[in-house]
Amino acid sequence: MVILGRQGSGKGTQSLRIAEHYGCVHLSTGDVLRAAVAEGTELGRQAESIMNSGGLVGDDVMIPLVQERIGKDDIMAKGVLLDGFPRTADQANGLESMLESLGQELTVAINLDVAVEEVTQRMMARGREDDTEEAIARRLGLYEAETAPLLDWFAERGLLATVDGLGEESDVFGRLQAVIDQRLA
Ligand code: AMP
Protein backbone atom coordinates (compact mmCIF):
# COMPACT_ATOMS: atom_id res chain seq x y z
CA MET A 1 0.00 0.00 0.00
CA VAL A 2 0.98 3.58 -0.56
CA ILE A 3 -0.30 6.57 1.38
CA LEU A 4 -0.08 10.05 -0.11
CA GLY A 5 -1.07 13.33 1.43
CA ARG A 6 0.18 16.80 2.14
CA GLN A 7 2.56 17.20 5.02
CA GLY A 8 0.36 17.74 8.07
CA SER A 9 -2.51 15.64 6.71
CA GLY A 10 -2.19 13.13 9.55
CA LYS A 11 -0.50 10.64 7.23
CA GLY A 12 2.13 9.59 9.79
CA THR A 13 -0.33 8.98 12.61
CA GLN A 14 -2.79 7.11 10.40
CA SER A 15 0.04 5.07 8.87
CA LEU A 16 0.99 3.73 12.29
CA ARG A 17 -2.61 2.67 12.90
CA ILE A 18 -2.90 1.04 9.48
CA ALA A 19 0.36 -0.88 9.90
CA GLU A 20 -0.69 -2.09 13.34
CA HIS A 21 -4.19 -3.08 12.26
CA TYR A 22 -3.17 -4.89 9.09
CA GLY A 23 0.12 -6.30 10.43
CA CYS A 24 2.23 -4.83 7.65
CA VAL A 25 5.57 -3.04 7.83
CA HIS A 26 5.39 0.77 8.01
CA LEU A 27 8.13 2.27 5.85
CA SER A 28 8.31 6.04 6.31
CA THR A 29 11.12 7.52 4.24
CA GLY A 30 10.94 10.67 6.41
CA ASP A 31 11.55 8.51 9.53
CA VAL A 32 14.45 6.72 7.81
CA LEU A 33 16.02 10.09 6.93
CA ARG A 34 15.43 11.55 10.41
CA ALA A 35 17.09 8.49 11.97
CA ALA A 36 20.04 8.89 9.61
CA VAL A 37 20.36 12.55 10.62
CA ALA A 38 20.22 11.61 14.32
CA GLU A 39 22.89 8.94 13.82
CA GLY A 40 25.07 11.27 11.77
CA THR A 41 25.50 8.82 8.90
CA GLU A 42 26.57 9.83 5.40
CA LEU A 43 22.91 9.72 4.30
CA GLY A 44 21.98 11.95 7.24
CA ARG A 45 24.66 14.47 6.39
CA GLN A 46 23.40 14.62 2.81
CA ALA A 47 19.75 14.93 3.80
CA GLU A 48 19.77 17.27 6.80
CA SER A 49 19.99 20.68 5.13
CA ILE A 50 17.60 19.63 2.36
CA MET A 51 15.03 18.50 4.93
CA ASN A 52 15.40 21.64 7.02
CA SER A 53 14.84 23.85 4.00
CA GLY A 54 11.73 21.90 3.01
CA GLY A 55 13.30 20.52 -0.18
CA LEU A 56 13.20 16.99 -1.56
CA VAL A 57 16.11 14.60 -1.17
CA GLY A 58 17.24 13.48 -4.64
CA ASP A 59 15.64 10.55 -6.47
CA ASP A 60 19.13 9.09 -6.89
CA VAL A 61 19.27 8.74 -3.10
CA MET A 62 15.63 7.88 -2.38
CA ILE A 63 15.01 5.18 -4.99
CA PRO A 64 17.97 2.96 -3.99
CA LEU A 65 17.11 3.53 -0.33
CA VAL A 66 13.60 2.09 -0.80
CA GLN A 67 14.81 -0.56 -3.23
CA GLU A 68 17.29 -1.83 -0.67
CA ARG A 69 14.58 -2.16 1.99
CA ILE A 70 11.52 -3.32 0.07
CA GLY A 71 12.77 -6.78 -0.90
CA LYS A 72 13.64 -7.76 2.69
CA ASP A 73 12.04 -10.87 4.19
CA ASP A 74 9.72 -9.08 6.66
CA ILE A 75 8.19 -6.92 3.93
CA MET A 76 7.90 -9.84 1.52
CA ALA A 77 6.08 -11.81 4.26
CA LYS A 78 3.86 -9.11 5.78
CA GLY A 79 3.50 -6.48 3.07
CA VAL A 80 4.35 -2.82 3.43
CA LEU A 81 2.73 0.56 3.79
CA LEU A 82 4.88 3.17 2.05
CA ASP A 83 4.53 6.55 3.78
CA GLY A 84 6.22 9.48 2.06
CA PHE A 85 7.34 7.53 -1.01
CA PRO A 86 6.89 7.95 -3.94
CA ARG A 87 6.97 11.74 -4.02
CA THR A 88 8.04 12.30 -7.65
CA ALA A 89 7.25 10.72 -11.02
CA ASP A 90 10.71 9.11 -11.13
CA GLN A 91 10.14 7.59 -7.70
CA ALA A 92 6.75 6.23 -8.84
CA ASN A 93 8.33 4.67 -11.93
CA GLY A 94 11.13 3.32 -9.73
CA LEU A 95 8.57 1.75 -7.41
CA GLU A 96 6.76 0.17 -10.33
CA SER A 97 9.95 -1.53 -11.56
CA MET A 98 10.93 -2.66 -8.05
CA LEU A 99 7.54 -4.30 -7.53
CA GLU A 100 7.64 -5.84 -10.96
CA SER A 101 11.02 -7.44 -10.35
CA LEU A 102 9.77 -8.74 -6.96
CA GLY A 103 6.60 -10.12 -8.56
CA GLN A 104 4.48 -7.93 -6.27
CA GLU A 105 1.55 -5.62 -6.89
CA LEU A 106 0.12 -2.61 -5.10
CA THR A 107 -3.22 -3.08 -3.37
CA VAL A 108 -4.14 0.59 -3.11
CA ALA A 109 -2.71 4.10 -3.15
CA ILE A 110 -4.56 6.19 -0.58
CA ASN A 111 -4.83 9.94 -0.95
CA LEU A 112 -5.41 11.29 2.56
CA ASP A 113 -7.04 14.53 1.57
CA VAL A 114 -6.75 17.66 3.71
CA ALA A 115 -6.87 21.17 2.21
CA VAL A 116 -3.78 23.40 2.09
CA GLU A 117 -5.21 25.98 4.54
CA GLU A 118 -5.92 23.30 7.13
CA VAL A 119 -2.52 21.54 6.92
CA THR A 120 -0.71 24.90 7.17
CA GLN A 121 -2.51 25.62 10.46
CA ARG A 122 -1.73 22.12 11.75
CA MET A 123 1.98 22.31 10.87
CA MET A 124 2.42 25.73 12.44
CA ALA A 125 0.85 24.29 15.58
CA ARG A 126 3.00 21.14 15.82
CA GLY A 127 6.24 23.17 15.96
CA ARG A 128 8.65 20.54 14.63
CA GLU A 129 12.22 21.80 14.13
CA ASP A 130 11.93 21.68 10.33
CA ASP A 131 8.51 23.42 10.44
CA THR A 132 9.55 27.02 9.78
CA GLU A 133 7.01 29.06 7.83
CA GLU A 134 9.34 29.12 4.85
CA ALA A 135 9.98 25.37 4.90
CA ILE A 136 6.25 24.65 5.23
CA ALA A 137 5.47 26.82 2.20
CA ARG A 138 8.25 25.18 0.20
CA ARG A 139 7.11 21.64 1.10
CA LEU A 140 3.51 22.40 0.21
CA GLY A 141 4.62 23.95 -3.08
CA LEU A 142 6.70 20.89 -3.92
CA TYR A 143 3.78 18.65 -3.00
CA GLU A 144 1.52 20.39 -5.52
CA ALA A 145 4.24 20.43 -8.20
CA GLU A 146 5.85 17.00 -7.78
CA THR A 147 3.61 14.73 -5.72
CA ALA A 148 0.03 15.75 -6.54
CA PRO A 149 0.50 14.69 -10.21
CA LEU A 150 1.08 11.16 -8.89
CA LEU A 151 -2.60 11.04 -7.92
CA ASP A 152 -3.40 10.84 -11.65
CA TRP A 153 -0.59 8.33 -12.15
CA PHE A 154 -2.17 6.00 -9.56
CA ALA A 155 -5.71 6.71 -10.79
CA GLU A 156 -4.71 5.67 -14.32
CA ARG A 157 -3.62 2.34 -12.86
CA GLY A 158 -6.92 1.91 -11.01
CA LEU A 159 -5.16 2.13 -7.65
CA LEU A 160 -6.25 5.49 -6.24
CA ALA A 161 -8.64 5.84 -3.31
CA THR A 162 -9.23 9.30 -1.84
CA VAL A 163 -10.14 9.53 1.84
CA ASP A 164 -11.27 12.70 3.62
CA GLY A 165 -8.65 13.45 6.28
CA LEU A 166 -10.73 15.98 8.22
CA GLY A 167 -12.21 15.08 11.58
CA GLU A 168 -11.44 12.89 14.57
CA GLU A 169 -8.45 10.59 14.23
CA SER A 170 -10.58 7.49 14.84
CA ASP A 171 -13.21 8.59 12.31
CA VAL A 172 -10.52 9.10 9.68
CA PHE A 173 -9.09 5.67 10.51
CA GLY A 174 -12.55 4.16 10.06
CA ARG A 175 -12.75 5.64 6.57
CA LEU A 176 -9.29 4.31 5.73
CA GLN A 177 -10.21 0.86 6.98
CA ALA A 178 -13.35 0.79 4.84
CA VAL A 179 -11.32 1.63 1.73
CA ILE A 180 -8.53 -0.86 2.46
CA ASP A 181 -10.90 -3.70 3.40
CA GLN A 182 -12.78 -3.19 0.15
CA ARG A 183 -9.50 -3.40 -1.83
CA LEU A 184 -8.32 -6.47 0.06
CA ALA A 185 -11.64 -8.30 -0.40
P1 AMP B 1 8.08 13.39 5.86
O1 AMP B 1 8.28 12.88 7.25
O2 AMP B 1 7.52 12.35 4.94
O3 AMP B 1 7.30 14.68 5.83
O4 AMP B 1 9.53 13.72 5.28
C1 AMP B 1 10.35 14.71 5.87
C2 AMP B 1 11.34 15.24 4.85
O5 AMP B 1 12.19 14.18 4.37
C3 AMP B 1 10.72 15.81 3.59
O6 AMP B 1 10.34 17.16 3.75
C4 AMP B 1 11.84 15.63 2.57
O7 AMP B 1 12.84 16.62 2.73
C5 AMP B 1 12.45 14.31 2.99
N1 AMP B 1 11.82 13.15 2.29
C6 AMP B 1 11.09 12.14 2.85
N2 AMP B 1 10.68 11.26 1.91
C7 AMP B 1 11.17 11.71 0.73
C8 AMP B 1 11.09 11.26 -0.62
N3 AMP B 1 10.38 10.15 -0.94
N4 AMP B 1 11.71 11.99 -1.57
C9 AMP B 1 12.41 13.10 -1.27
N5 AMP B 1 12.52 13.59 -0.03
C10 AMP B 1 11.92 12.91 0.97
CSV table of C-alpha atoms and ligand atoms in Angstrom, one decimal:
chain,number,residue,atom,x,y,z
A,1,MET,CA,0.0,0.0,0.0
A,2,VAL,CA,1.0,3.6,-0.6
A,3,ILE,CA,-0.3,6.6,1.4
A,4,LEU,CA,-0.1,10.0,-0.1
A,5,GLY,CA,-1.1,13.3,1.4
A,6,ARG,CA,0.2,16.8,2.1
A,7,GLN,CA,2.6,17.2,5.0
A,8,GLY,CA,0.4,17.7,8.1
A,9,SER,CA,-2.5,15.6,6.7
A,10,GLY,CA,-2.2,13.1,9.5
A,11,LYS,CA,-0.5,10.6,7.2
A,12,GLY,CA,2.1,9.6,9.8
A,13,THR,CA,-0.3,9.0,12.6
A,14,GLN,CA,-2.8,7.1,10.4
A,15,SER,CA,0.0,5.1,8.9
A,16,LEU,CA,1.0,3.7,12.3
A,17,ARG,CA,-2.6,2.7,12.9
A,18,ILE,CA,-2.9,1.0,9.5
A,19,ALA,CA,0.4,-0.9,9.9
A,20,GLU,CA,-0.7,-2.1,13.3
A,21,HIS,CA,-4.2,-3.1,12.3
A,22,TYR,CA,-3.2,-4.9,9.1
A,23,GLY,CA,0.1,-6.3,10.4
A,24,CYS,CA,2.2,-4.8,7.6
A,25,VAL,CA,5.6,-3.0,7.8
A,26,HIS,CA,5.4,0.8,8.0
A,27,LEU,CA,8.1,2.3,5.8
A,28,SER,CA,8.3,6.0,6.3
A,29,THR,CA,11.1,7.5,4.2
A,30,GLY,CA,10.9,10.7,6.4
A,31,ASP,CA,11.5,8.5,9.5
A,32,VAL,CA,14.5,6.7,7.8
A,33,LEU,CA,16.0,10.1,6.9
A,34,ARG,CA,15.4,11.6,10.4
A,35,ALA,CA,17.1,8.5,12.0
A,36,ALA,CA,20.0,8.9,9.6
A,37,VAL,CA,20.4,12.6,10.6
A,38,ALA,CA,20.2,11.6,14.3
A,39,GLU,CA,22.9,8.9,13.8
A,40,GLY,CA,25.1,11.3,11.8
A,41,THR,CA,25.5,8.8,8.9
A,42,GLU,CA,26.6,9.8,5.4
A,43,LEU,CA,22.9,9.7,4.3
A,44,GLY,CA,22.0,11.9,7.2
A,45,ARG,CA,24.7,14.5,6.4
A,46,GLN,CA,23.4,14.6,2.8
A,47,ALA,CA,19.7,14.9,3.8
A,48,GLU,CA,19.8,17.3,6.8
A,49,SER,CA,20.0,20.7,5.1
A,50,ILE,CA,17.6,19.6,2.4
A,51,MET,CA,15.0,18.5,4.9
A,52,ASN,CA,15.4,21.6,7.0
A,53,SER,CA,14.8,23.9,4.0
A,54,GLY,CA,11.7,21.9,3.0
A,55,GLY,CA,13.3,20.5,-0.2
A,56,LEU,CA,13.2,17.0,-1.6
A,57,VAL,CA,16.1,14.6,-1.2
A,58,GLY,CA,17.2,13.5,-4.6
A,59,ASP,CA,15.6,10.6,-6.5
A,60,ASP,CA,19.1,9.1,-6.9
A,61,VAL,CA,19.3,8.7,-3.1
A,62,MET,CA,15.6,7.9,-2.4
A,63,ILE,CA,15.0,5.2,-5.0
A,64,PRO,CA,18.0,3.0,-4.0
A,65,LEU,CA,17.1,3.5,-0.3
A,66,VAL,CA,13.6,2.1,-0.8
A,67,GLN,CA,14.8,-0.6,-3.2
A,68,GLU,CA,17.3,-1.8,-0.7
A,69,ARG,CA,14.6,-2.2,2.0
A,70,ILE,CA,11.5,-3.3,0.1
A,71,GLY,CA,12.8,-6.8,-0.9
A,72,LYS,CA,13.6,-7.8,2.7
A,73,ASP,CA,12.0,-10.9,4.2
A,74,ASP,CA,9.7,-9.1,6.7
A,75,ILE,CA,8.2,-6.9,3.9
A,76,MET,CA,7.9,-9.8,1.5
A,77,ALA,CA,6.1,-11.8,4.3
A,78,LYS,CA,3.9,-9.1,5.8
A,79,GLY,CA,3.5,-6.5,3.1
A,80,VAL,CA,4.4,-2.8,3.4
A,81,LEU,CA,2.7,0.6,3.8
A,82,LEU,CA,4.9,3.2,2.0
A,83,ASP,CA,4.5,6.5,3.8
A,84,GLY,CA,6.2,9.5,2.1
A,85,PHE,CA,7.3,7.5,-1.0
A,86,PRO,CA,6.9,7.9,-3.9
A,87,ARG,CA,7.0,11.7,-4.0
A,88,THR,CA,8.0,12.3,-7.6
A,89,ALA,CA,7.3,10.7,-11.0
A,90,ASP,CA,10.7,9.1,-11.1
A,91,GLN,CA,10.1,7.6,-7.7
A,92,ALA,CA,6.8,6.2,-8.8
A,93,ASN,CA,8.3,4.7,-11.9
A,94,GLY,CA,11.1,3.3,-9.7
A,95,LEU,CA,8.6,1.7,-7.4
A,96,GLU,CA,6.8,0.2,-10.3
A,97,SER,CA,9.9,-1.5,-11.6
A,98,MET,CA,10.9,-2.7,-8.1
A,99,LEU,CA,7.5,-4.3,-7.5
A,100,GLU,CA,7.6,-5.8,-11.0
A,101,SER,CA,11.0,-7.4,-10.3
A,102,LEU,CA,9.8,-8.7,-7.0
A,103,GLY,CA,6.6,-10.1,-8.6
A,104,GLN,CA,4.5,-7.9,-6.3
A,105,GLU,CA,1.5,-5.6,-6.9
A,106,LEU,CA,0.1,-2.6,-5.1
A,107,THR,CA,-3.2,-3.1,-3.4
A,108,VAL,CA,-4.1,0.6,-3.1
A,109,ALA,CA,-2.7,4.1,-3.2
A,110,ILE,CA,-4.6,6.2,-0.6
A,111,ASN,CA,-4.8,9.9,-0.9
A,112,LEU,CA,-5.4,11.3,2.6
A,113,ASP,CA,-7.0,14.5,1.6
A,114,VAL,CA,-6.8,17.7,3.7
A,115,ALA,CA,-6.9,21.2,2.2
A,116,VAL,CA,-3.8,23.4,2.1
A,117,GLU,CA,-5.2,26.0,4.5
A,118,GLU,CA,-5.9,23.3,7.1
A,119,VAL,CA,-2.5,21.5,6.9
A,120,THR,CA,-0.7,24.9,7.2
A,121,GLN,CA,-2.5,25.6,10.5
A,122,ARG,CA,-1.7,22.1,11.7
A,123,MET,CA,2.0,22.3,10.9
A,124,MET,CA,2.4,25.7,12.4
A,125,ALA,CA,0.8,24.3,15.6
A,126,ARG,CA,3.0,21.1,15.8
A,127,GLY,CA,6.2,23.2,16.0
A,128,ARG,CA,8.7,20.5,14.6
A,129,GLU,CA,12.2,21.8,14.1
A,130,ASP,CA,11.9,21.7,10.3
A,131,ASP,CA,8.5,23.4,10.4
A,132,THR,CA,9.5,27.0,9.8
A,133,GLU,CA,7.0,29.1,7.8
A,134,GLU,CA,9.3,29.1,4.8
A,135,ALA,CA,10.0,25.4,4.9
A,136,ILE,CA,6.3,24.7,5.2
A,137,ALA,CA,5.5,26.8,2.2
A,138,ARG,CA,8.3,25.2,0.2
A,139,ARG,CA,7.1,21.6,1.1
A,140,LEU,CA,3.5,22.4,0.2
A,141,GLY,CA,4.6,23.9,-3.1
A,142,LEU,CA,6.7,20.9,-3.9
A,143,TYR,CA,3.8,18.6,-3.0
A,144,GLU,CA,1.5,20.4,-5.5
A,145,ALA,CA,4.2,20.4,-8.2
A,146,GLU,CA,5.9,17.0,-7.8
A,147,THR,CA,3.6,14.7,-5.7
A,148,ALA,CA,0.0,15.8,-6.5
A,149,PRO,CA,0.5,14.7,-10.2
A,150,LEU,CA,1.1,11.2,-8.9
A,151,LEU,CA,-2.6,11.0,-7.9
A,152,ASP,CA,-3.4,10.8,-11.7
A,153,TRP,CA,-0.6,8.3,-12.2
A,154,PHE,CA,-2.2,6.0,-9.6
A,155,ALA,CA,-5.7,6.7,-10.8
A,156,GLU,CA,-4.7,5.7,-14.3
A,157,ARG,CA,-3.6,2.3,-12.9
A,158,GLY,CA,-6.9,1.9,-11.0
A,159,LEU,CA,-5.2,2.1,-7.7
A,160,LEU,CA,-6.2,5.5,-6.2
A,161,ALA,CA,-8.6,5.8,-3.3
A,162,THR,CA,-9.2,9.3,-1.8
A,163,VAL,CA,-10.1,9.5,1.8
A,164,ASP,CA,-11.3,12.7,3.6
A,165,GLY,CA,-8.7,13.4,6.3
A,166,LEU,CA,-10.7,16.0,8.2
A,167,GLY,CA,-12.2,15.1,11.6
A,168,GLU,CA,-11.4,12.9,14.6
A,169,GLU,CA,-8.4,10.6,14.2
A,170,SER,CA,-10.6,7.5,14.8
A,171,ASP,CA,-13.2,8.6,12.3
A,172,VAL,CA,-10.5,9.1,9.7
A,173,PHE,CA,-9.1,5.7,10.5
A,174,GLY,CA,-12.6,4.2,10.1
A,175,ARG,CA,-12.8,5.6,6.6
A,176,LEU,CA,-9.3,4.3,5.7
A,177,GLN,CA,-10.2,0.9,7.0
A,178,ALA,CA,-13.4,0.8,4.8
A,179,VAL,CA,-11.3,1.6,1.7
A,180,ILE,CA,-8.5,-0.9,2.5
A,181,ASP,CA,-10.9,-3.7,3.4
A,182,GLN,CA,-12.8,-3.2,0.1
A,183,ARG,CA,-9.5,-3.4,-1.8
A,184,LEU,CA,-8.3,-6.5,0.1
A,185,ALA,CA,-11.6,-8.3,-0.4
B,1,AMP,P1,8.1,13.4,5.9
B,1,AMP,O1,8.3,12.9,7.3
B,1,AMP,O2,7.5,12.4,4.9
B,1,AMP,O3,7.3,14.7,5.8
B,1,AMP,O4,9.5,13.7,5.3
B,1,AMP,C1,10.4,14.7,5.9
B,1,AMP,C2,11.3,15.2,4.8
B,1,AMP,O5,12.2,14.2,4.4
B,1,AMP,C3,10.7,15.8,3.6
B,1,AMP,O6,10.3,17.2,3.8
B,1,AMP,C4,11.8,15.6,2.6
B,1,AMP,O7,12.8,16.6,2.7
B,1,AMP,C5,12.4,14.3,3.0
B,1,AMP,N1,11.8,13.1,2.3
B,1,AMP,C6,11.1,12.1,2.8
B,1,AMP,N2,10.7,11.3,1.9
B,1,AMP,C7,11.2,11.7,0.7
B,1,AMP,C8,11.1,11.3,-0.6
B,1,AMP,N3,10.4,10.1,-0.9
B,1,AMP,N4,11.7,12.0,-1.6
B,1,AMP,C9,12.4,13.1,-1.3
B,1,AMP,N5,12.5,13.6,0.0
B,1,AMP,C10,11.9,12.9,1.0
